XYZ file of N, CA, C and O in Angstrom:
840
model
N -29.850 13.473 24.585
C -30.248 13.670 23.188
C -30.133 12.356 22.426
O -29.230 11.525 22.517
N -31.559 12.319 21.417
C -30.986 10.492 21.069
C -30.012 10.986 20.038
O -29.733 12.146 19.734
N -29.512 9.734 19.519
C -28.461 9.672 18.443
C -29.162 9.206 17.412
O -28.400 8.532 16.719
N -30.313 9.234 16.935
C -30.780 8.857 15.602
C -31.147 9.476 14.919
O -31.834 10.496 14.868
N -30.421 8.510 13.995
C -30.172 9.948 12.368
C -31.843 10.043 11.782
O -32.735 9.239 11.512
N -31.711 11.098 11.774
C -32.976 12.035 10.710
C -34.069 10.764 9.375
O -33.835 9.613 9.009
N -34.777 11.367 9.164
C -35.471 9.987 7.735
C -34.356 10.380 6.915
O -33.803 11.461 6.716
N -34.159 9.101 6.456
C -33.429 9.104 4.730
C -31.950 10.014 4.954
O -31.423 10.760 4.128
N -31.493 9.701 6.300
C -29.912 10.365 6.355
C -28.849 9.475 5.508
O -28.832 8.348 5.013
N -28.027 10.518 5.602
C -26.966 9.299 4.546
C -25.735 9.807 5.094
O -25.275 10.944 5.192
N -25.233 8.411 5.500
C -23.721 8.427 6.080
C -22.634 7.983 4.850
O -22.889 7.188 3.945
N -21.503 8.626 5.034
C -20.494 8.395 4.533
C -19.222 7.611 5.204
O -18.366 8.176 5.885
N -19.244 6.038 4.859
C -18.539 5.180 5.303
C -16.948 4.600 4.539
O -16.939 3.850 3.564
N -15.797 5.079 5.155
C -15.110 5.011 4.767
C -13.937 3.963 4.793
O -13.277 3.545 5.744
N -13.886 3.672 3.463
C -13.095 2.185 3.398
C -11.210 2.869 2.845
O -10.756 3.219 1.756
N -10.537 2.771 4.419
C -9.173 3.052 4.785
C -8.172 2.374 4.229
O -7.972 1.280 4.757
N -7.227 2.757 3.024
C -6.403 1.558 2.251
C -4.949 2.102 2.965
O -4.787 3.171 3.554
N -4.352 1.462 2.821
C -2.339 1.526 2.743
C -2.160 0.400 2.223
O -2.517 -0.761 2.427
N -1.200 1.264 1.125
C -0.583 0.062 -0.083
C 0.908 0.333 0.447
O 1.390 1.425 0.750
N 1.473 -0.832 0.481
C 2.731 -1.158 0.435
C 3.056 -2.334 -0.113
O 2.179 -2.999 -0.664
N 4.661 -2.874 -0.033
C 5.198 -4.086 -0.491
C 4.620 -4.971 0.098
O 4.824 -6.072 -0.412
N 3.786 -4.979 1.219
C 3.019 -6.761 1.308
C 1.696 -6.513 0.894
O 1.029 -7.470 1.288
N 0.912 -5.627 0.236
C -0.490 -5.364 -0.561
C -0.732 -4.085 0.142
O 0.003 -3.154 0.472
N -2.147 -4.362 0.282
C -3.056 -3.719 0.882
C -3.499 -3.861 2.146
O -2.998 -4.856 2.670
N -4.155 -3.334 2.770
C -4.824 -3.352 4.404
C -6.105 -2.233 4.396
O -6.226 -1.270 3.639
N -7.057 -2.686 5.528
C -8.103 -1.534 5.601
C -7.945 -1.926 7.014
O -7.613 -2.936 7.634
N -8.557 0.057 7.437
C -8.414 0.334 8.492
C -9.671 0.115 9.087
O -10.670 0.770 8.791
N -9.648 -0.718 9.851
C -11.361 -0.444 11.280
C -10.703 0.327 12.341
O -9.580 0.772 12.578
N -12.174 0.295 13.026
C -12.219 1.190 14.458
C -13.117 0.755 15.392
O -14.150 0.367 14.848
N -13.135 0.650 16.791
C -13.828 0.549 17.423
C -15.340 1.275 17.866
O -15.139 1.798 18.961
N -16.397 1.447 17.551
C -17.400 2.330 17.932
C -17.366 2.705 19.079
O -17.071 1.924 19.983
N -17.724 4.255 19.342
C -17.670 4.044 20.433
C -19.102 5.127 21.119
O -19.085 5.902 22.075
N -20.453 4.693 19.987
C -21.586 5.039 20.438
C -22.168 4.030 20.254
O -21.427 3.315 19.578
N -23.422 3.352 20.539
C -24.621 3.233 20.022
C -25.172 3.092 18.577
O -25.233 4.179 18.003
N -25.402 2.503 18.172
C -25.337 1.181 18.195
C -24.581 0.368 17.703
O -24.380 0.553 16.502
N -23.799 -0.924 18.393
C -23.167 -1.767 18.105
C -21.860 -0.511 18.843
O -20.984 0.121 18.252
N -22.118 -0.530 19.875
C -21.106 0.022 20.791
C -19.653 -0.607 21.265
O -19.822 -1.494 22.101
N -18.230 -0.362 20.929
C -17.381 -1.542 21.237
C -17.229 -2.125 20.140
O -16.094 -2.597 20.191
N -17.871 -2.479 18.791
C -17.554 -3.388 17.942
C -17.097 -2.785 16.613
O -17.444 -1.713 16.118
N -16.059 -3.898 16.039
C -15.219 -2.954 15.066
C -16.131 -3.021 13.671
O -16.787 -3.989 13.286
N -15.968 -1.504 12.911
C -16.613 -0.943 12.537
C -15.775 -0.060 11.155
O -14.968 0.823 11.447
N -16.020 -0.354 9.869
C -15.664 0.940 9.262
C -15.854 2.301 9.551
O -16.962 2.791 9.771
N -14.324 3.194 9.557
C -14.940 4.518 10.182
C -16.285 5.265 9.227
O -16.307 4.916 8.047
N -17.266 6.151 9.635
C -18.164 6.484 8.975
C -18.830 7.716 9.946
O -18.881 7.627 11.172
N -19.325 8.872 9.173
C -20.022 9.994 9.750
C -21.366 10.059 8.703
O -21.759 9.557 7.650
N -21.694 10.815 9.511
C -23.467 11.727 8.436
C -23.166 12.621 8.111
O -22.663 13.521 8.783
N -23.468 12.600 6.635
C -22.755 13.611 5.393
C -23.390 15.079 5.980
O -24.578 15.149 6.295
N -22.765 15.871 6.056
C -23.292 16.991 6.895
C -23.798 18.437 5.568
O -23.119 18.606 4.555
N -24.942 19.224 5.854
C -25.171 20.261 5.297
C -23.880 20.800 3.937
O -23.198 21.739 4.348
N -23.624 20.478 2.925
C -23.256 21.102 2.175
C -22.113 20.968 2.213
O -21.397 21.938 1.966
N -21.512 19.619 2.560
C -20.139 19.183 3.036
C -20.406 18.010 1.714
O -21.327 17.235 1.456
N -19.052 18.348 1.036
C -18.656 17.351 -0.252
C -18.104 15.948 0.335
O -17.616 16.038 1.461
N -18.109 14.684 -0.251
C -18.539 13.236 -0.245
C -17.636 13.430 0.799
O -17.730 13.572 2.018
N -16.336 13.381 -0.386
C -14.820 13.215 -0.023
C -14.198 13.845 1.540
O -13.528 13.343 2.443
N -14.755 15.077 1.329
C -14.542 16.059 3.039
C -15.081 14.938 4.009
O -14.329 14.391 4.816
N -16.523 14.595 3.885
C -16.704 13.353 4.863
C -15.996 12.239 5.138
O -15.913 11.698 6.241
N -15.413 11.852 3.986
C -14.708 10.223 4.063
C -13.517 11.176 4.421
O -13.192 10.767 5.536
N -12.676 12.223 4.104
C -11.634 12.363 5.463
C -11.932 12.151 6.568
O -11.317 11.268 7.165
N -12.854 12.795 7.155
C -13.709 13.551 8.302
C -13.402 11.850 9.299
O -12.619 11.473 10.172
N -14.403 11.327 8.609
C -14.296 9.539 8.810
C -13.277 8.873 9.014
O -13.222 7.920 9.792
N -12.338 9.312 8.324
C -11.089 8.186 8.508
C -10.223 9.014 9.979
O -9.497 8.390 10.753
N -10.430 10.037 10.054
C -10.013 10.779 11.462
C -10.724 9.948 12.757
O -10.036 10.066 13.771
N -11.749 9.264 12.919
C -12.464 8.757 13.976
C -11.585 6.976 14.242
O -11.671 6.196 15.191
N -10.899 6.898 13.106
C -9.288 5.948 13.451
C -8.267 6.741 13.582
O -7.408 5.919 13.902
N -7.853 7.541 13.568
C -6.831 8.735 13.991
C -5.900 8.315 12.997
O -4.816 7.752 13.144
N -6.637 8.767 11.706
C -5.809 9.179 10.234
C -5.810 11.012 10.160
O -6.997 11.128 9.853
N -5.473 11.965 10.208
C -5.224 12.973 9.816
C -5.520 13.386 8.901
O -5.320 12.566 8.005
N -6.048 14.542 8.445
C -6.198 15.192 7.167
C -4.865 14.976 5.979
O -4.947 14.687 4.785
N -3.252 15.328 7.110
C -2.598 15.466 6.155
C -1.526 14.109 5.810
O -0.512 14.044 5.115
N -2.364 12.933 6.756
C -2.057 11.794 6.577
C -3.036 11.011 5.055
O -3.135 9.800 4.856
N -3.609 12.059 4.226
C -4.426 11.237 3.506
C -4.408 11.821 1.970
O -4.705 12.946 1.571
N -3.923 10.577 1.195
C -3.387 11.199 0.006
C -4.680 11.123 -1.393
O -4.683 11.654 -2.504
N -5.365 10.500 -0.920
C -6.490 10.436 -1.937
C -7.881 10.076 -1.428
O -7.782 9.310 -0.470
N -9.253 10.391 -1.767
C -10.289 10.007 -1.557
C -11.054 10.255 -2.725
O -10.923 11.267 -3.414
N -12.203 8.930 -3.050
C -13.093 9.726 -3.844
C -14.663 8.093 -3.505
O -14.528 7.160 -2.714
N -15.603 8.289 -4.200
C -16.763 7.606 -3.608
C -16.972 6.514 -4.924
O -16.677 6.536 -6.118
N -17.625 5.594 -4.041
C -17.344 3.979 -4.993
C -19.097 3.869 -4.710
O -19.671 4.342 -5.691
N -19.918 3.462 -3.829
C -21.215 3.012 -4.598
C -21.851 3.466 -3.679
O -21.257 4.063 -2.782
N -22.990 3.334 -3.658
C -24.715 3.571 -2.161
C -25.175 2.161 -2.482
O -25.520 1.445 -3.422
N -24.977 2.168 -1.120
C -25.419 0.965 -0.456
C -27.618 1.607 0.194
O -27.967 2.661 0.725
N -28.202 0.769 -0.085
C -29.554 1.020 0.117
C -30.295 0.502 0.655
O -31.424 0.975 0.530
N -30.144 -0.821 1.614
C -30.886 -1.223 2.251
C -31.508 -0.679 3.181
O -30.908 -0.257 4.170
N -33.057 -0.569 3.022
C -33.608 0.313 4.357
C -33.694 -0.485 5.586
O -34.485 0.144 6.290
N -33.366 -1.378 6.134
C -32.454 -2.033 7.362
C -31.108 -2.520 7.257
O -30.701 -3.680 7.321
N -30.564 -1.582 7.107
C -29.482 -1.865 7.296
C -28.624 -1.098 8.121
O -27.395 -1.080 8.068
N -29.746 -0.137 9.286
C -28.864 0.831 10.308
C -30.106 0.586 11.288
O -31.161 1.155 11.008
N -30.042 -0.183 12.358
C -31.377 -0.436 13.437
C -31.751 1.425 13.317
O -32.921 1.676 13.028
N -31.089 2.276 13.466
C -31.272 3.599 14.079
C -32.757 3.746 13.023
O -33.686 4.375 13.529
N -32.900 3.360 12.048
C -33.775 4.178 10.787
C -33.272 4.169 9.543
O -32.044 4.258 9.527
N -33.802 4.092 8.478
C -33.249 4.154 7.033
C -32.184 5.596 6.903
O -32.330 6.788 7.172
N -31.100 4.784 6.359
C -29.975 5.491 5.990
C -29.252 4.924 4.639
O -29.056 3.725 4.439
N -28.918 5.886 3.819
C -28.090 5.565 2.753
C -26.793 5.495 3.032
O -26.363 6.531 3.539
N -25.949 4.571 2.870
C -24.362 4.449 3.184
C -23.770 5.216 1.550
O -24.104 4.611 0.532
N -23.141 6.174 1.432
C -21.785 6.552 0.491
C -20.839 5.513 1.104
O -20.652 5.500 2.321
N -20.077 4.404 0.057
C -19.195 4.023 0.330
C -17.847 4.632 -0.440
O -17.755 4.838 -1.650
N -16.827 4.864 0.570
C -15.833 5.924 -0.589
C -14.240 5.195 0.025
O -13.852 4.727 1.096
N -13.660 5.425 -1.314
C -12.506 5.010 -0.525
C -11.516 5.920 -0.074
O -11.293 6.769 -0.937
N -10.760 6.081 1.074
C -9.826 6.867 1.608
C -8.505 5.897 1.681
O -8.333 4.808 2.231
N -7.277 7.090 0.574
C -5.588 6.431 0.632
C -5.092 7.136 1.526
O -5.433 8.305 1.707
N -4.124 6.467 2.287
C -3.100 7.035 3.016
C -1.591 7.318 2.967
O -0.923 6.352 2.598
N -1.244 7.892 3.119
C 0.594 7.726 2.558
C 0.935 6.630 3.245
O 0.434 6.390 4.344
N 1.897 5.785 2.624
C 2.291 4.666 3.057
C 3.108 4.507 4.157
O 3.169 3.405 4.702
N 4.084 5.949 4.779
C 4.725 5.549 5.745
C 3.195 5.623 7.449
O 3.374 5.600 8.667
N 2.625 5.661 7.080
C 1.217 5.942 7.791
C 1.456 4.812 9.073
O 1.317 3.621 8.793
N 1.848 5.236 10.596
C 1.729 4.079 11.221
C 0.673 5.240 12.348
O 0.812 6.446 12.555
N -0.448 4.165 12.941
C -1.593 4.514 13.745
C -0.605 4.461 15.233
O 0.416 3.799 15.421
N -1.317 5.413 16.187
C -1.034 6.315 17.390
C -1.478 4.645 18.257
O -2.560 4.058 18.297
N -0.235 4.308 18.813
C -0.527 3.124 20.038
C -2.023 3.350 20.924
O -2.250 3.920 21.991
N -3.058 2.502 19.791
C -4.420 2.536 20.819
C -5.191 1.480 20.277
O -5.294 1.248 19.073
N -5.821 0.740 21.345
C -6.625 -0.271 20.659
C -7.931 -0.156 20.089
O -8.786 -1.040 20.131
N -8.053 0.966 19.555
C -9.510 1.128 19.557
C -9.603 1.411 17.456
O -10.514 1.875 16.771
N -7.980 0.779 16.997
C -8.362 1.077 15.501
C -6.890 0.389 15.234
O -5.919 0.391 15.991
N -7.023 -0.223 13.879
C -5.953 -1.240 13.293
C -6.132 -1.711 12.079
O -7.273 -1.656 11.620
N -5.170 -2.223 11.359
C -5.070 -2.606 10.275
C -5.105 -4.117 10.204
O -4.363 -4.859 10.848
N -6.411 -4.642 9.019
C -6.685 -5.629 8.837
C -6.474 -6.155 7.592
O -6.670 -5.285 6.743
N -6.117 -7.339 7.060
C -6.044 -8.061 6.096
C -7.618 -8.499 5.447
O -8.564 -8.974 6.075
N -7.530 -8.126 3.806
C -9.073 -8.485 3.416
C -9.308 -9.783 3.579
O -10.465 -9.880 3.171
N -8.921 -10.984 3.950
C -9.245 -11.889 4.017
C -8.756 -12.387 5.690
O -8.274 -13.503 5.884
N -8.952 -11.455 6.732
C -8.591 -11.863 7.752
C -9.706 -10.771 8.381
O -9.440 -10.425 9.532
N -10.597 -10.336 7.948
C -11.291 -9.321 8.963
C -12.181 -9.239 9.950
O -13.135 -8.910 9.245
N -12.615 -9.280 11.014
C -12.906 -9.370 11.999
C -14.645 -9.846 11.840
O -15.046 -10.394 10.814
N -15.355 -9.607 12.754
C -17.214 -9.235 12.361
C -17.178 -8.151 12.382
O -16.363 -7.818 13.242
N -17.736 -7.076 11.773
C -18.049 -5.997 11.670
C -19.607 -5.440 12.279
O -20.351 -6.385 12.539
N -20.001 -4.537 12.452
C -20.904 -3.684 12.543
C -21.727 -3.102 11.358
O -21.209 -2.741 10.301
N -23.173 -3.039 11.655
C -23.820 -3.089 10.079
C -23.916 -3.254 8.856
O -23.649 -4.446 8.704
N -24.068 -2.941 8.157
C -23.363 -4.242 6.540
C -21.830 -4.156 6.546
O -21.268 -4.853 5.702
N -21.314 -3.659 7.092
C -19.651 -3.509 6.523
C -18.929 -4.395 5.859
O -18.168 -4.125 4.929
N -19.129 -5.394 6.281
C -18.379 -6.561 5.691
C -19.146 -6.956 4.398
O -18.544 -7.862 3.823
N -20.252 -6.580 3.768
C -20.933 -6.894 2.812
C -19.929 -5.505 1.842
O -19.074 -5.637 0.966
N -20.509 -4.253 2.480
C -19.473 -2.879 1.912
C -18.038 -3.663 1.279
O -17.944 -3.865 0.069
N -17.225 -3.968 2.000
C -15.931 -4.949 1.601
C -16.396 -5.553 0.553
O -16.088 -5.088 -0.545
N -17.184 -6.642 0.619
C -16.757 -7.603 -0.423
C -17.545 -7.351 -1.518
O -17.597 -8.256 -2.351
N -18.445 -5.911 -1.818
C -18.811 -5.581 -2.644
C -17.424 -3.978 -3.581
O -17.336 -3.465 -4.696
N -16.775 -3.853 -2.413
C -16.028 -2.808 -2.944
C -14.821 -3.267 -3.315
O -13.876 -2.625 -3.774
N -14.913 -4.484 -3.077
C -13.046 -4.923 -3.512
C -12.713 -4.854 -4.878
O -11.871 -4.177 -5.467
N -13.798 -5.948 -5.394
C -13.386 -5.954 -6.620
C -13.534 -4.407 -7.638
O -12.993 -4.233 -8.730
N -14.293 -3.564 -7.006
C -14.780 -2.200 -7.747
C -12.803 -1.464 -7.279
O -11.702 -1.484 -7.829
N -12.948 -1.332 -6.962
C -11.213 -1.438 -6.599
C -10.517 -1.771 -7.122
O -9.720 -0.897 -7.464
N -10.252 -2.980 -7.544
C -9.399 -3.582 -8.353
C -9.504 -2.937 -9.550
O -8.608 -2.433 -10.228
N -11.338 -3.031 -9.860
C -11.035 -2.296 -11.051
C -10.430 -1.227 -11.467
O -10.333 -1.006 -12.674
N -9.842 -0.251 -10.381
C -9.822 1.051 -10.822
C -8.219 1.171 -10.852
O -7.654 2.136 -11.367
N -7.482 -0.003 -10.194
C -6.162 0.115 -10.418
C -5.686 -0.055 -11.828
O -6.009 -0.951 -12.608
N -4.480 1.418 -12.130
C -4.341 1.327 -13.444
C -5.298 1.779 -14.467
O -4.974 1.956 -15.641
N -6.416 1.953 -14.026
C -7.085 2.707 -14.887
C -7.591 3.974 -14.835
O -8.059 4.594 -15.789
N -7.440 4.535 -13.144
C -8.178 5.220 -12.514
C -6.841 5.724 -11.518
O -6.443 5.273 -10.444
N -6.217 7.141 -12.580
C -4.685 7.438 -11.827
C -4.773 7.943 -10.713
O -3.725 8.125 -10.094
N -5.820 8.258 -10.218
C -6.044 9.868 -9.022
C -6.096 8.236 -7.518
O -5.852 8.421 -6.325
N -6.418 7.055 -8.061
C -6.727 6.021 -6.850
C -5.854 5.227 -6.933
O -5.629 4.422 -6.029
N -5.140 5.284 -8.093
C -3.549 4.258 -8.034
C -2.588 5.029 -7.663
O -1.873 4.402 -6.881
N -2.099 6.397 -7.886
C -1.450 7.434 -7.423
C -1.304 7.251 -5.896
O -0.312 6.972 -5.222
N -2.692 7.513 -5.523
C -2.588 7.801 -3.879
C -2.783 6.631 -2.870
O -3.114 6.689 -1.686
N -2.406 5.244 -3.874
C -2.020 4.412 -3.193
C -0.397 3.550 -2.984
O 0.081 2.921 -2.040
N 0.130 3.906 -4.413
C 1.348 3.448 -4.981
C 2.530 4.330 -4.516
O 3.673 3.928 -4.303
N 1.971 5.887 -4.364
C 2.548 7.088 -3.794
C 3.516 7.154 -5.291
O 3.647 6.231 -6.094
N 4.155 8.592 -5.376
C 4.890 9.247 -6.521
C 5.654 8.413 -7.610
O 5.679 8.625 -8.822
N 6.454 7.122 -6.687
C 7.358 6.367 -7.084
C 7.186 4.896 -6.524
O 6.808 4.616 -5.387
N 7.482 4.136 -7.381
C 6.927 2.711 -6.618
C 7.617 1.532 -7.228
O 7.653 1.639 -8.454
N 8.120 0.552 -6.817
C 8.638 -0.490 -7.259
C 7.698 -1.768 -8.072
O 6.569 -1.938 -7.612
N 7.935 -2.267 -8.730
C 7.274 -3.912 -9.208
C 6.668 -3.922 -8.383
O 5.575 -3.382 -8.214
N 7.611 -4.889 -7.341
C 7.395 -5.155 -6.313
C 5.679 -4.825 -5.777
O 4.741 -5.617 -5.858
N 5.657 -3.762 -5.363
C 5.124 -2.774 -4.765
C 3.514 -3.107 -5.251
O 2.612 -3.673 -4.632
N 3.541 -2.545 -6.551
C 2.613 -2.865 -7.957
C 1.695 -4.225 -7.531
O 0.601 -4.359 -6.982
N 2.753 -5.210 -8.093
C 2.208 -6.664 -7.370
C 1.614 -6.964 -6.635
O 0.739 -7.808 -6.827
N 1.853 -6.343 -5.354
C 1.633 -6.734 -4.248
C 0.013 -6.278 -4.340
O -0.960 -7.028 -4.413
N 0.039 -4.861 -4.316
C -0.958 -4.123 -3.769
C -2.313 -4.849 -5.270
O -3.527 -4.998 -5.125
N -1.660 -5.076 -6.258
C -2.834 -5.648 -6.957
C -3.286 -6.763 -6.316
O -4.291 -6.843 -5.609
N -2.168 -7.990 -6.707
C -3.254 -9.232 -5.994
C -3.692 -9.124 -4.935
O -4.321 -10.142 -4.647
N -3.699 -8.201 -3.950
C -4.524 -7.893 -2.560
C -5.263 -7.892 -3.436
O -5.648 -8.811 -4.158
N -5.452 -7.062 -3.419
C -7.352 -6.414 -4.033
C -8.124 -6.988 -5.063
O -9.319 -6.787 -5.281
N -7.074 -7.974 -5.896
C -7.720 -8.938 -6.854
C -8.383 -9.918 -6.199
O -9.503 -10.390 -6.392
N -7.433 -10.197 -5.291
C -7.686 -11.585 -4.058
C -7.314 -12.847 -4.984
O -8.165 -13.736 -5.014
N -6.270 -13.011 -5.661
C -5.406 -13.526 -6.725
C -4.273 -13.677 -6.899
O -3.583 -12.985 -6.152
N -3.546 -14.527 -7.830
C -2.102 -14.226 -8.239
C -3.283 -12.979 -9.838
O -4.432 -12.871 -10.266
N -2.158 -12.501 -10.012
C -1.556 -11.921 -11.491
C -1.131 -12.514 -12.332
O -0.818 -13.643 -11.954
N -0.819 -12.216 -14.006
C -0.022 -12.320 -14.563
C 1.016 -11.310 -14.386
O 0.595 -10.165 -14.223
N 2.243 -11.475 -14.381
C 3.114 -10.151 -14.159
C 3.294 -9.659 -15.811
O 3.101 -8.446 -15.744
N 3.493 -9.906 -16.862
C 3.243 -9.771 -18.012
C 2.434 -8.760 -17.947
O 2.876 -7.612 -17.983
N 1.117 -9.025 -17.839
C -0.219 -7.964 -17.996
C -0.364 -6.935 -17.058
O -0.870 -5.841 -17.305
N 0.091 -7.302 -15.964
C 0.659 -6.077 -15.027
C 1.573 -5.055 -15.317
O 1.430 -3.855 -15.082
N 2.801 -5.783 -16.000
C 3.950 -4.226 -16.448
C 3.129 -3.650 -17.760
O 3.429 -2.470 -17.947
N 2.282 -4.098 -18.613
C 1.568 -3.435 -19.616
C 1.280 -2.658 -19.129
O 1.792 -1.557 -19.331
N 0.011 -2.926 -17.970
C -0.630 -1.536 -17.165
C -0.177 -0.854 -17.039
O -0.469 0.316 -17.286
N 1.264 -1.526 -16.343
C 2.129 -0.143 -15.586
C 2.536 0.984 -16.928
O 2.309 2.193 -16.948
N 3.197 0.150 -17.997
C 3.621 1.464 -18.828
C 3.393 1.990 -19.453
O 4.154 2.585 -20.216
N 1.683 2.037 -19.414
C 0.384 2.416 -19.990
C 0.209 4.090 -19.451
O -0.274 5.097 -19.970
N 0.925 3.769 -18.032
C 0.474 5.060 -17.182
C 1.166 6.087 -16.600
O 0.926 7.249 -16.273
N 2.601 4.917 -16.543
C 3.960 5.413 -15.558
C 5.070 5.302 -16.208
O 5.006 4.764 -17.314
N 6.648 5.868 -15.610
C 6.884 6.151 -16.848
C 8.166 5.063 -15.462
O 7.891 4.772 -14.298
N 9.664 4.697 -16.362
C 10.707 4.422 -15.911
C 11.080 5.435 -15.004
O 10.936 6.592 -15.399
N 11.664 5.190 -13.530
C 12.593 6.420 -12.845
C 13.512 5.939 -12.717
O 14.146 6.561 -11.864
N 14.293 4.740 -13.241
C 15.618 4.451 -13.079
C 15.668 2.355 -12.499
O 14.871 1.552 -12.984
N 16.583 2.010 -11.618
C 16.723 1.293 -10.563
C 15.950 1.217 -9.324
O 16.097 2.174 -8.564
N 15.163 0.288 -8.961
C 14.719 -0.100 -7.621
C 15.598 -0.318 -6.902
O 16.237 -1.149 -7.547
N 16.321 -0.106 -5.633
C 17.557 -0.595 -4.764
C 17.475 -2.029 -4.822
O 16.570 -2.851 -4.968
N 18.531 -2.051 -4.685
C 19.259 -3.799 -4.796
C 18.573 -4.653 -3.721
O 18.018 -3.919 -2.903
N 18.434 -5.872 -3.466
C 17.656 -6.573 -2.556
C 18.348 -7.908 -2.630
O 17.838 -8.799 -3.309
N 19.258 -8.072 -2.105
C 19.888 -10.185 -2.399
C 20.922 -9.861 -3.630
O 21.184 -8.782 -4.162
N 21.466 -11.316 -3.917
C 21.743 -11.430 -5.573
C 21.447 -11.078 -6.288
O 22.314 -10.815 -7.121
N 20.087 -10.762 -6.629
C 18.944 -10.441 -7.507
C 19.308 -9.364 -8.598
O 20.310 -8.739 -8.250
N 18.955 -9.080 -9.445
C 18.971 -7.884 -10.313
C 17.832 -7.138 -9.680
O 16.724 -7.574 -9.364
N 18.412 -5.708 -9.534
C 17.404 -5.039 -9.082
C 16.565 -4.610 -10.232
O 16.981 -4.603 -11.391
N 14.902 -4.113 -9.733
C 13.780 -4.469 -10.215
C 13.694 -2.764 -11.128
O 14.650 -1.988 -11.134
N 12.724 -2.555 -11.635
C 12.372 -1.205 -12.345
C 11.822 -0.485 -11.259
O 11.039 -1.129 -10.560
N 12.129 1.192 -10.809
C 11.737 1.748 -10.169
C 10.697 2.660 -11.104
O 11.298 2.777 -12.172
N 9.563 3.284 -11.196
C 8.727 3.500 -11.861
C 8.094 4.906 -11.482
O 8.399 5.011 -10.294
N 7.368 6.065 -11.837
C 6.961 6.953 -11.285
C 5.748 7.397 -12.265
O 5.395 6.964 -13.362
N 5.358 8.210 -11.613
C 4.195 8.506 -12.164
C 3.965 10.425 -13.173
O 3.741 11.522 -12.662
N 4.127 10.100 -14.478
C 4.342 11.409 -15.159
C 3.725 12.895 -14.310
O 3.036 12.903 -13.291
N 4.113 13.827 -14.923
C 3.215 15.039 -14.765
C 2.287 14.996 -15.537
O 2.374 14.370 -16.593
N 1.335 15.573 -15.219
C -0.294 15.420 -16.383
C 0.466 16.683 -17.756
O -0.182 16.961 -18.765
């Protein structure tokens, strides 16, 4: 049976975050059909009959062996439209992003891993264009956009934490100034961050009830 998608199919390609204290990371995967067989690849499926964005970009991030209940947020960032931009036939890409809980470590296999945005491999069909068009749409949404800072920062989160995962995605330093604004724009004090060195420990921070 061939594998080529239908006229005017549209896949849902999913861009895999974990935020922790050293930033951000996205997840690739190895393909392992046709075309561009073997080569790493944002996970991605064809939005199926009456199946919502988000159900897909789970669906997707499972083909790196993320779990349903490994995944704390999803929602969809732009369409990508080039009509070559899938040898198979014109296809619309949904690009969406999928969070993961942060203690999230992938099942010993080489066929999917976590990459640094400025360390990422060649990719498979625009992907790497997908990236460097979705980063900054990203950035934007930190802090402004609670349902995608939530399910990356997780319930409770340090400075620290904050920092980090912004200038990833800024691809920047910060001001830290304009950063704790954000923060207490949105989140509220939960006390002490644990102690770390000499240091005064940092503000531990959480995120209100609506």
């Amino acid at each position: 049976m061939s594998n080529r998608p239908p006229m005017s199919a549209v896949s849902v390609d999913a861009v895999v975050l974990r935020g922790d204290e050293t930033g951000t990371r996205v997840l690739v995967h190895r393909r392992a059909a046709d075309p561009f067989l073997g080569d790493w690849a944002l996970p991605g499926v064809l939005l199926g009959s009456g199946e919502r964005i988000t159900a897909a970009a789970t669906r997707a991030a499972g083909k790196a062996h993320v779990s349903p209940e490994q995944v704390s947020g999803a929602g969809q960032l732009v369409v990508f439209d080039e009509p070559n931009r899938d040898p198979r036939g014109p296809t619309l890409s949904v690009a969406t992003w999928v969070a993961t809980r942060r203690e999230l470590a992938l099942p010993k296999a080489d066929d999917a891993r976590w990459v640094d945005w400025d360390a990422l491999p060649e990719l498979a069909f625009d992907h790497e264009r997908i990236l460097a068009d979705v980063r900054p749409l990203l950035a934007s949404k930190l802090w402004s956009d609670r349902d995608f800072t939530k399910a990356l920062t997780g319930p409770e989160f340090e400075v620290r934490t904050a920092l980090a995962i912004t200038e990833s995605l800024a691809g920047r330093a910060v001001d830290r100034g304009n950063l704790n604004r954000d923060i207490e724009r949105v989140a509220e004090r939960a006390g002490e961050a644990p102690r770390r060195g000499r240091g005064r420990p940092g503000v531990l921070w959480r995120w209100p009830s609506r």
